[in-house]
CSV table of C-alpha atoms in Angstrom, one decimal:
chain,number,residue,atom,x,y,z
A,22,MET,CA,29.7,-3.4,9.0
A,23,ALA,CA,33.7,-3.8,8.5
A,24,ALA,CA,34.4,-2.2,4.6
A,25,VAL,CA,33.9,1.2,4.7
A,26,ILE,CA,31.1,2.4,2.6
A,27,LYS,CA,32.2,4.5,-0.3
A,28,LYS,CA,29.9,3.6,-3.4
A,29,PHE,CA,26.5,3.9,-4.2
A,30,LEU,CA,24.6,2.6,-6.8
A,31,ILE,CA,20.9,3.4,-7.3
A,32,VAL,CA,18.2,1.5,-9.3
A,33,CYS,CA,15.2,4.1,-10.1
A,34,ALA,CA,12.4,4.1,-12.5
A,35,ASN,CA,12.1,8.1,-11.9
A,36,TYR,CA,15.0,10.6,-12.2
A,37,PRO,CA,16.1,14.2,-12.6
A,38,PRO,CA,14.6,16.3,-14.6
A,39,GLU,CA,11.8,14.9,-13.8
A,40,LEU,CA,9.9,17.9,-11.1
A,41,ILE,CA,7.9,15.9,-8.9
A,42,GLY,CA,7.2,12.8,-7.1
A,43,VAL,CA,9.6,10.2,-6.4
A,44,GLY,CA,12.4,11.5,-9.2
A,45,LYS,CA,13.2,14.8,-7.1
A,46,TYR,CA,13.8,12.9,-4.1
A,47,VAL,CA,16.4,10.1,-5.6
A,48,GLY,CA,17.7,13.2,-7.2
A,49,GLU,CA,18.6,15.4,-3.8
A,50,MET,CA,19.2,11.9,-2.3
A,51,ALA,CA,22.3,11.4,-4.9
A,52,ALA,CA,23.6,14.9,-4.7
A,53,GLU,CA,23.6,14.9,-1.0
A,54,LEU,CA,25.5,11.7,-1.3
A,55,VAL,CA,27.9,13.4,-3.4
A,56,ALA,CA,28.5,16.3,-0.9
A,57,ARG,CA,29.2,13.8,1.6
A,58,GLY,CA,31.7,12.5,-0.3
A,59,PHE,CA,30.6,9.3,-1.7
A,60,GLU,CA,30.9,8.0,-5.7
A,61,VAL,CA,27.0,7.4,-6.7
A,62,ARG,CA,26.3,6.0,-10.4
A,63,VAL,CA,22.3,5.5,-10.6
A,64,ILE,CA,20.6,3.3,-13.5
A,65,THR,CA,17.1,5.1,-14.4
A,66,ALA,CA,14.7,5.5,-16.9
A,67,PRO,CA,14.5,8.9,-19.4
A,68,PRO,CA,12.3,11.4,-17.8
A,69,HIS,CA,8.7,10.9,-18.7
A,70,TYR,CA,6.7,11.6,-14.9
A,71,PRO,CA,4.0,13.0,-15.1
A,72,ASP,CA,3.2,13.8,-18.6
A,73,TRP,CA,3.3,10.0,-19.4
A,74,GLN,CA,5.6,11.2,-22.3
A,75,VAL,CA,9.5,10.9,-22.8
A,76,ALA,CA,10.8,14.6,-22.1
A,77,PRO,CA,12.3,16.1,-25.3
A,78,ASP,CA,16.1,15.6,-26.0
A,79,TYR,CA,15.7,12.2,-24.9
A,80,GLN,CA,14.6,8.6,-26.7
A,81,ALA,CA,12.6,5.7,-25.0
A,82,SER,CA,14.1,3.2,-27.0
A,83,ARG,CA,17.7,4.2,-26.5
A,84,TYR,CA,20.5,3.7,-24.1
A,85,ARG,CA,22.5,7.2,-23.1
A,86,ARG,CA,25.2,7.5,-20.3
A,87,GLU,CA,25.4,10.8,-18.8
A,88,CYS,CA,27.3,12.6,-16.2
A,89,SER,CA,26.0,15.3,-14.2
A,90,ASP,CA,26.9,17.2,-10.9
A,91,GLN,CA,29.7,14.0,-10.4
A,92,ILE,CA,27.0,11.6,-10.8
A,93,VAL,CA,27.1,8.9,-13.7
A,94,ILE,CA,23.8,8.0,-14.9
A,95,PHE,CA,22.4,5.3,-17.2
A,96,ARG,CA,19.2,6.0,-18.7
A,97,CYS,CA,17.6,2.6,-20.0
A,98,PRO,CA,15.0,2.2,-22.2
A,99,LEU,CA,10.9,1.8,-21.4
A,100,TYR,CA,7.8,1.8,-23.0
A,101,VAL,CA,5.8,4.8,-21.9
A,102,PRO,CA,2.0,4.5,-22.8
A,103,ARG,CA,0.0,7.5,-23.4
A,104,ARG,CA,-2.9,6.2,-21.9
A,105,PRO,CA,-1.6,4.0,-18.7
A,106,THR,CA,-4.8,1.7,-18.0
A,107,GLY,CA,-3.5,-1.2,-15.3
A,108,ALA,CA,-2.2,-3.6,-17.7
A,109,LEU,CA,0.0,-1.0,-19.6
A,110,ARG,CA,1.0,-0.1,-16.6
A,111,ILE,CA,2.6,-3.2,-15.8
A,112,VAL,CA,4.1,-3.4,-19.1
A,113,HIS,CA,5.6,-0.6,-18.8
A,114,LEU,CA,7.5,-0.9,-15.7
A,115,LEU,CA,8.6,-4.8,-17.0
A,116,THR,CA,10.1,-3.1,-19.8
A,117,PHE,CA,12.1,-0.5,-17.9
A,118,ALA,CA,13.7,-4.0,-15.4
A,119,LEU,CA,14.1,-5.8,-18.5
A,120,SER,CA,16.1,-3.1,-19.9
A,121,SER,CA,17.9,-2.1,-16.5
A,122,LEU,CA,18.7,-5.6,-15.9
A,123,PRO,CA,22.1,-6.2,-17.6
A,124,VAL,CA,23.3,-2.5,-16.6
A,125,THR,CA,22.7,-3.6,-13.5
A,126,LEU,CA,24.7,-6.7,-13.0
A,127,TRP,CA,27.2,-5.0,-15.4
A,128,GLN,CA,28.0,-2.0,-13.4
A,129,ALA,CA,28.0,-4.3,-10.1
A,130,LEU,CA,30.4,-6.4,-11.1
A,131,VAL,CA,32.7,-3.6,-13.0
A,132,TRP,CA,32.4,-0.8,-10.5
A,133,ARG,CA,31.8,-2.8,-7.2
A,134,PRO,CA,29.7,-0.5,-5.1
A,135,GLN,CA,29.4,-1.4,-1.4
A,136,VAL,CA,25.6,-0.3,-1.7
A,137,VAL,CA,23.1,-1.3,-4.3
A,138,MET,CA,19.7,0.6,-3.5
A,139,VAL,CA,16.8,0.2,-5.5
A,140,ILE,CA,13.9,2.9,-4.9
A,141,GLU,CA,10.2,1.1,-5.1
A,142,PRO,CA,8.2,1.7,-7.2
A,143,PRO,CA,8.9,-0.2,-9.5
A,144,LEU,CA,9.3,-3.4,-7.4
A,145,VAL,CA,10.0,-5.3,-10.6
A,146,CYS,CA,13.3,-4.0,-10.2
A,147,ALA,CA,13.8,-5.4,-6.9
A,148,PRO,CA,15.3,-8.7,-7.7
A,149,ALA,CA,18.3,-7.4,-10.4
A,150,ALA,CA,19.4,-4.9,-7.4
A,151,TYR,CA,19.1,-7.8,-4.8
A,152,LEU,CA,20.9,-10.3,-7.2
A,153,ALA,CA,23.8,-7.5,-8.2
A,154,ALA,CA,24.3,-6.8,-4.2
A,155,ARG,CA,24.7,-10.4,-4.0
A,156,LEU,CA,27.1,-11.1,-7.1
A,157,VAL,CA,30.0,-8.4,-5.2
A,158,GLY,CA,29.4,-9.2,-1.6
A,159,ALA,CA,27.3,-5.5,-1.3
A,160,LYS,CA,24.6,-4.8,1.0
A,161,ALA,CA,20.7,-4.6,-0.4
A,162,TRP,CA,18.5,-1.5,0.3
A,163,LEU,CA,15.0,-1.3,-0.7
A,164,HIS,CA,13.6,2.1,-0.2
A,165,VAL,CA,9.6,2.2,-0.6
A,166,GLN,CA,8.1,5.3,-1.5
A,167,ASP,CA,4.9,3.5,-2.5
A,168,PHE,CA,3.1,0.0,-1.8
A,169,GLU,CA,2.4,0.0,-5.7
A,170,VAL,CA,0.7,-3.6,-5.3
A,171,ASP,CA,-1.7,-3.1,-2.6
A,172,ALA,CA,-2.3,0.3,-4.2
A,173,ALA,CA,-3.0,-1.1,-7.4
A,174,TYR,CA,-5.7,-3.3,-5.9
A,175,GLU,CA,-7.0,-0.8,-3.8
A,176,LEU,CA,-7.4,2.2,-6.5
A,177,GLY,CA,-8.8,-0.9,-8.8
A,178,LEU,CA,-6.5,-0.1,-11.3
A,179,LEU,CA,-5.7,-3.9,-11.3
A,180,ARG,CA,-8.4,-6.7,-10.6
A,181,ARG,CA,-8.6,-8.8,-7.6
A,182,GLY,CA,-8.3,-12.8,-7.8
A,183,PHE,CA,-5.9,-15.5,-8.1
A,184,TRP,CA,-3.1,-13.3,-9.4
A,185,GLN,CA,-3.1,-11.1,-6.2
A,186,ALA,CA,-2.1,-13.6,-3.7
A,187,GLY,CA,0.9,-14.5,-5.4
A,188,MET,CA,1.8,-11.2,-6.2
A,189,LEU,CA,1.8,-10.2,-3.0
A,190,TRP,CA,3.5,-13.4,-1.8
A,191,PHE,CA,6.8,-12.7,-4.2
A,192,GLU,CA,6.4,-8.9,-2.5
A,193,ARG,CA,6.8,-10.3,1.3
A,194,SER,CA,9.1,-13.1,0.0
A,195,LEU,CA,11.5,-9.7,-1.8
A,196,MET,CA,11.5,-7.5,1.0
A,197,ARG,CA,12.6,-10.0,3.4
A,198,GLY,CA,15.8,-11.0,1.6
A,199,PHE,CA,17.0,-7.1,1.8
A,200,ASP,CA,19.3,-6.2,4.0
A,201,ARG,CA,17.4,-2.8,4.4
A,202,VAL,CA,13.9,-2.1,3.9
A,203,SER,CA,13.5,1.7,4.4
A,204,THR,CA,9.6,4.0,4.0
A,205,ILE,CA,8.4,7.2,4.3
A,206,SER,CA,5.9,7.0,7.2
A,207,GLN,CA,5.0,5.2,10.3
A,208,PRO,CA,1.8,3.9,8.6
A,209,MET,CA,4.1,2.4,5.9
A,210,MET,CA,6.3,1.0,8.9
A,211,ILE,CA,3.7,-0.9,10.1
A,212,ALA,CA,2.9,-2.5,6.5
A,213,LEU,CA,6.3,-3.5,6.7
A,214,ALA,CA,5.7,-5.4,9.8
A,215,ASP,CA,2.4,-7.0,8.0
A,216,LYS,CA,4.9,-7.9,5.1
A,217,GLN,CA,7.0,-9.7,8.0
A,218,VAL,CA,9.9,-7.6,7.3
A,219,ARG,CA,12.4,-8.1,10.6
A,220,ALA,CA,12.9,-5.2,12.8
A,221,SER,CA,16.1,-5.2,12.6
A,222,LYS,CA,15.7,-3.9,9.0
A,223,ARG,CA,13.1,-1.9,8.8
A,224,MET,CA,14.3,2.0,9.0
A,225,LEU,CA,12.0,5.1,8.5
A,226,PHE,CA,13.3,7.2,5.9
A,227,PRO,CA,10.9,10.1,5.4
A,228,ASN,CA,10.6,12.4,2.4
A,229,TRP,CA,11.9,15.9,3.5
A,230,VAL,CA,12.0,19.5,2.1
A,231,ASP,CA,14.4,22.4,2.2
A,232,ALA,CA,12.9,24.4,4.7
A,233,GLN,CA,15.4,27.3,4.5
A,234,ALA,CA,15.2,27.6,1.0
A,235,MET,CA,11.3,27.6,1.9
A,236,VAL,CA,11.4,31.1,3.6
A,237,PRO,CA,7.6,32.5,4.0
A,238,GLY,CA,7.4,35.8,2.3
A,239,SER,CA,5.0,38.1,1.0
A,240,ARG,CA,2.2,36.8,-2.0
A,241,LEU,CA,3.8,37.6,-4.9
A,242,ARG,CA,1.8,40.3,-6.3
A,243,GLN,CA,3.2,40.4,-9.8
A,244,LEU,CA,2.5,36.7,-10.0
A,245,ARG,CA,-1.1,36.8,-8.6
A,246,GLY,CA,-1.6,39.4,-11.2
A,247,GLU,CA,-0.5,37.7,-14.3
A,248,TRP,CA,-3.5,35.3,-13.3
A,249,GLY,CA,-6.0,37.9,-12.4
A,250,VAL,CA,-6.0,37.2,-8.5
A,251,ASP,CA,-6.0,40.3,-6.7
A,252,GLU,CA,-4.8,40.6,-2.8
A,253,ALA,CA,-8.4,40.6,-1.6
A,254,THR,CA,-8.8,37.4,-2.9
A,255,VAL,CA,-8.1,34.0,-1.4
A,256,LEU,CA,-6.2,31.6,-3.6
A,257,VAL,CA,-6.4,27.9,-3.0
A,258,LEU,CA,-4.0,26.0,-4.5
A,259,TYR,CA,-3.3,22.4,-5.7
A,260,ALA,CA,0.0,21.8,-7.2
A,261,GLY,CA,1.3,18.3,-7.9
A,262,ASN,CA,0.4,15.1,-10.2
A,263,LEU,CA,-2.8,14.5,-11.7
A,264,GLY,CA,-3.5,10.9,-11.1
A,265,LYS,CA,-6.2,8.7,-9.8
A,266,LYS,CA,-4.3,8.4,-6.3
A,267,GLN,CA,-4.6,12.3,-5.6
A,268,GLY,CA,-9.1,12.3,-6.4
A,269,VAL,CA,-8.6,16.2,-7.1
A,270,GLU,CA,-12.1,16.1,-8.4
A,271,VAL,CA,-13.1,16.7,-5.2
A,272,LEU,CA,-11.5,19.9,-5.2
A,273,ILE,CA,-13.5,20.8,-8.3
A,274,GLY,CA,-16.5,19.7,-6.7
A,275,ALA,CA,-16.2,22.4,-3.6
A,276,ALA,CA,-15.0,25.2,-5.8
A,277,ARG,CA,-18.5,24.5,-7.5
A,278,ARG,CA,-19.9,25.2,-4.1
A,279,LEU,CA,-18.1,28.1,-3.4
A,280,LEU,CA,-18.8,29.6,-6.7
A,281,GLU,CA,-20.9,32.5,-5.4
A,282,ARG,CA,-18.4,33.3,-3.3
A,283,PRO,CA,-16.2,35.6,-5.6
A,284,SER,CA,-13.7,36.1,-3.2
A,285,ILE,CA,-12.4,32.7,-3.3
A,286,ARG,CA,-10.4,31.1,-6.8
A,287,PHE,CA,-9.3,28.0,-6.7
A,288,LEU,CA,-6.1,27.0,-8.7
A,289,ILE,CA,-4.9,23.3,-10.0
A,290,VAL,CA,-1.1,23.4,-11.0
A,291,GLY,CA,0.2,20.0,-12.7
A,292,GLU,CA,0.0,17.6,-15.2
A,293,GLY,CA,-0.8,13.5,-15.1
A,294,THR,CA,-3.4,10.9,-16.6
A,295,GLU,CA,-6.7,12.4,-15.1
A,296,ARG,CA,-5.8,16.1,-16.2
A,297,ALA,CA,-8.0,16.4,-19.4
A,298,ALA,CA,-11.2,14.7,-17.3
A,299,LEU,CA,-10.3,16.9,-14.7
A,300,VAL,CA,-10.5,20.2,-17.1
A,301,ASP,CA,-13.9,18.8,-18.5
A,302,CYS,CA,-15.2,18.4,-15.1
A,303,ALA,CA,-14.6,21.6,-14.3
A,304,GLN,CA,-16.1,23.5,-17.1
A,305,GLY,CA,-18.2,26.6,-16.5
A,306,LEU,CA,-16.6,27.3,-13.0
A,307,THR,CA,-15.4,30.9,-12.8
A,308,ASN,CA,-13.7,30.4,-9.7
A,309,LEU,CA,-11.2,27.6,-11.1
A,310,MET,CA,-8.0,27.4,-13.5
A,311,PHE,CA,-5.8,25.4,-14.7
A,312,LEU,CA,-2.0,25.7,-15.4
A,313,PRO,CA,0.7,23.3,-16.4
A,314,LEU,CA,3.3,21.9,-14.3
A,315,GLN,CA,5.7,24.6,-13.1
A,316,PRO,CA,9.6,24.4,-13.4
A,317,ALA,CA,11.0,23.4,-10.5
A,318,GLU,CA,13.0,27.0,-9.6
A,319,GLN,CA,9.7,28.6,-9.3
A,320,LEU,CA,8.3,26.5,-7.1
A,321,VAL,CA,9.1,28.6,-3.9
A,322,GLU,CA,7.1,31.6,-5.9
A,323,LEU,CA,4.6,29.3,-6.8
A,324,LEU,CA,3.5,28.1,-3.2
A,325,GLN,CA,3.8,31.7,-1.8
A,326,CYS,CA,1.5,32.6,-3.8
A,327,ALA,CA,-1.2,30.6,-2.1
A,328,ASP,CA,-3.3,31.1,1.3
A,329,ILE,CA,-4.7,28.0,1.5
A,330,HIS,CA,-3.1,24.2,0.2
A,331,ALA,CA,-5.5,22.0,-0.5
A,332,LEU,CA,-4.7,18.6,-0.5
A,333,PRO,CA,-7.1,15.9,-1.8
A,334,GLN,CA,-6.2,12.4,-1.4
A,335,ARG,CA,-9.0,8.9,-2.1
A,336,ALA,CA,-9.2,6.9,0.8
A,337,ALA,CA,-8.2,3.9,-0.6
A,338,ALA,CA,-4.5,5.0,-0.9
A,339,GLU,CA,-3.9,6.6,2.6
A,340,GLY,CA,-1.4,3.8,4.6
A,341,LEU,CA,-0.1,3.2,1.4
A,342,VAL,CA,1.4,6.6,-0.1
A,343,MET,CA,2.3,9.5,1.8
A,344,PRO,CA,1.9,12.5,-0.8
A,345,SER,CA,5.2,14.4,-1.1
A,346,LYS,CA,4.2,17.7,-1.8
A,347,LEU,CA,2.7,17.8,2.1
A,348,LEU,CA,5.9,18.9,3.3
A,349,ALA,CA,6.7,21.7,0.9
A,350,MET,CA,3.1,22.9,2.0
A,351,MET,CA,3.5,23.1,5.3
A,352,ALA,CA,7.1,24.3,4.9
A,353,SER,CA,5.3,27.4,2.9
A,354,GLY,CA,3.9,28.4,6.2
A,355,ARG,CA,0.4,28.4,4.8
A,356,PRO,CA,-2.3,26.2,6.3
A,357,VAL,CA,-3.1,23.1,4.3
A,358,VAL,CA,-6.8,21.4,3.9
A,359,ALA,CA,-6.3,18.1,3.4
A,360,THR,CA,-9.4,15.4,2.3
A,361,ALA,CA,-8.0,12.1,4.8
A,362,ARG,CA,-9.5,9.7,7.4
A,363,ALA,CA,-9.1,10.5,11.0
A,364,GLY,CA,-5.6,8.3,12.4
A,365,SER,CA,-3.7,8.5,9.0
A,366,ALA,CA,-0.4,9.9,8.5
A,367,VAL,CA,-2.1,12.6,6.5
A,368,ALA,CA,-4.6,13.5,9.0
A,369,THR,CA,-2.0,13.4,11.8
A,370,LEU,CA,0.4,15.5,9.7
A,371,VAL,CA,-1.7,17.9,8.6
A,372,ARG,CA,-3.6,18.7,12.2
A,373,LEU,CA,-0.9,20.2,13.4
A,374,GLY,CA,-1.1,23.2,10.3
A,375,GLY,CA,-4.5,22.8,8.9
A,376,VAL,CA,-7.6,21.4,8.3
A,377,VAL,CA,-8.9,18.0,7.8
A,378,THR,CA,-12.3,16.6,6.1
A,379,ALA,CA,-13.3,13.0,5.1
A,380,PRO,CA,-12.2,11.6,1.5
A,381,GLY,CA,-14.7,12.2,-1.0
A,382,ASP,CA,-16.9,15.2,1.0
A,383,GLU,CA,-17.1,18.1,-1.2
A,384,GLU,CA,-19.6,19.7,1.0
A,385,ALA,CA,-17.3,19.4,4.5
A,386,LEU,CA,-14.0,20.8,2.0
A,387,ALA,CA,-16.1,23.7,0.9
A,388,ALA,CA,-16.9,24.3,4.2
A,389,ALA,CA,-13.8,24.6,5.5
A,390,ILE,CA,-12.2,26.4,2.9
A,391,GLY,CA,-14.7,29.0,3.3
A,392,ALA,CA,-14.1,29.0,6.7
A,393,LEU,CA,-10.2,29.7,6.8
A,394,ALA,CA,-11.2,32.1,3.9
A,395,ASP,CA,-13.3,34.2,6.4
A,396,ALA,CA,-10.2,34.2,9.0
A,397,PRO,CA,-6.8,35.1,8.4
A,398,ASP,CA,-5.6,35.1,11.7
A,399,VAL,CA,-6.5,31.5,12.0
A,400,ARG,CA,-4.6,31.1,8.9
A,401,ALA,CA,-1.6,32.3,9.9
A,402,THR,CA,-1.5,30.7,13.0
A,403,LEU,CA,-2.3,27.3,11.2
A,404,GLY,CA,0.7,28.1,8.5
A,405,ALA,CA,3.4,29.2,11.3
A,406,ALA,CA,2.6,26.3,13.3
A,407,GLY,CA,2.9,23.4,10.6
A,408,ARG,CA,6.2,25.6,9.1
A,409,ASP,CA,7.8,25.1,12.6
A,410,PHE,CA,7.3,21.1,12.8
A,411,ALA,CA,8.5,20.9,9.2
A,412,VAL,CA,11.8,22.5,9.9
A,413,ARG,CA,12.0,20.9,12.9
A,414,HIS,CA,11.1,17.6,11.8
A,415,PHE,CA,11.6,17.1,7.9
A,416,ASP,CA,14.2,19.5,6.9
A,417,ARG,CA,16.5,18.2,4.2
A,418,ARG,CA,19.4,18.2,6.2
A,419,VAL,CA,18.1,16.6,9.3
A,420,VAL,CA,16.3,13.6,7.3
A,421,LEU,CA,19.6,12.8,5.3
A,422,ASP,CA,21.7,13.2,8.2
A,423,ALA,CA,19.4,10.1,10.1
A,424,ALA,CA,19.9,8.3,7.1
A,425,PHE,CA,23.0,8.2,5.9
A,426,SER,CA,25.3,8.8,9.4
A,427,PRO,CA,28.4,6.6,10.0
A,428,LYS,CA,26.1,4.8,12.6
A,429,SER,CA,23.3,4.7,10.3
A,430,LEU,CA,25.2,2.8,7.5
A,431,ALA,CA,27.4,0.8,10.5
A,432,THR,CA,23.5,-0.9,11.0
A,433,LEU,CA,23.4,-2.0,7.2
């Protein structure tokens, strides 16, 4: 493009200090843009994920302006349901879309960015971002982390019917208007093509991992000791969101099948809408424990404590989402056992450094974990292979260099 890009305006519902998910990546992307000499402003909501509760020191009902690491951040009100059903999730997203609309237009008109970038979810913020870009002659960029409309129907959060066709039509029409539409995996790129986004506008922009910070080390005896896990015990770890998409109940089922093997312990770390139900489901399992979400600065230590990483996933979510935690698991140098259908993006990645079983198959998952527990040499080989691939293809600098290089920006 003729004009030199200097200013990015980013619209997103999730942003640090949220520790996991979309917010983590948007925060790291914004910091990288600043490090590369761009000016960045962010329009977002108060931190509320994955607890579905606004963080202390923030208020859900008020606007707030703050500045962090040279990034100006505008926090806009939203409704946060304590028990987010499908209908309440829509209300939740709509309130943020409405409250952020005037701020998005105001910042576009006053600050005059060259790029307005909006993150999906939520798609409902995309019209305002698109309009803001067009008002000031900026480029409009939609980055799709989840195909939330498809996923909501596939997971049963919304009922299929008359409104489904209308929502999908709205999504397709909106996406086709953007100058760039990026997403995080090859199957999701195919989904963009199915939604009739032109090839010239589509871009693969995967999530990343700070592979240099994720250097494999010891199993951190002190931390494992605090949990009552000795050196002879094989620790199976799941760390992340505990929601419907993850299907973590299959991991609890596998733990139940391995209850008679005391040398294998399970640790589930995280928060989310399904946590209480999962804790109830795990009652009586002496080989499984839960911990709350850990601080971001302890992520490396947490991942190093594991001998095996578990990545459960519902079949309905495949192709519509790509679990961001997978790359950190691989970069930690530990093998991954995932539940995914053959040929899916998750299965393709995991097979480079782990084992794949069918979604929902507790018996197969338990067998895979048991086999790896008995084979430390295999664990070491798979872990090293997975880390090598993550470092070469998904290191933070590799991914962001490709996305924000002068050549890439010139094609906007």
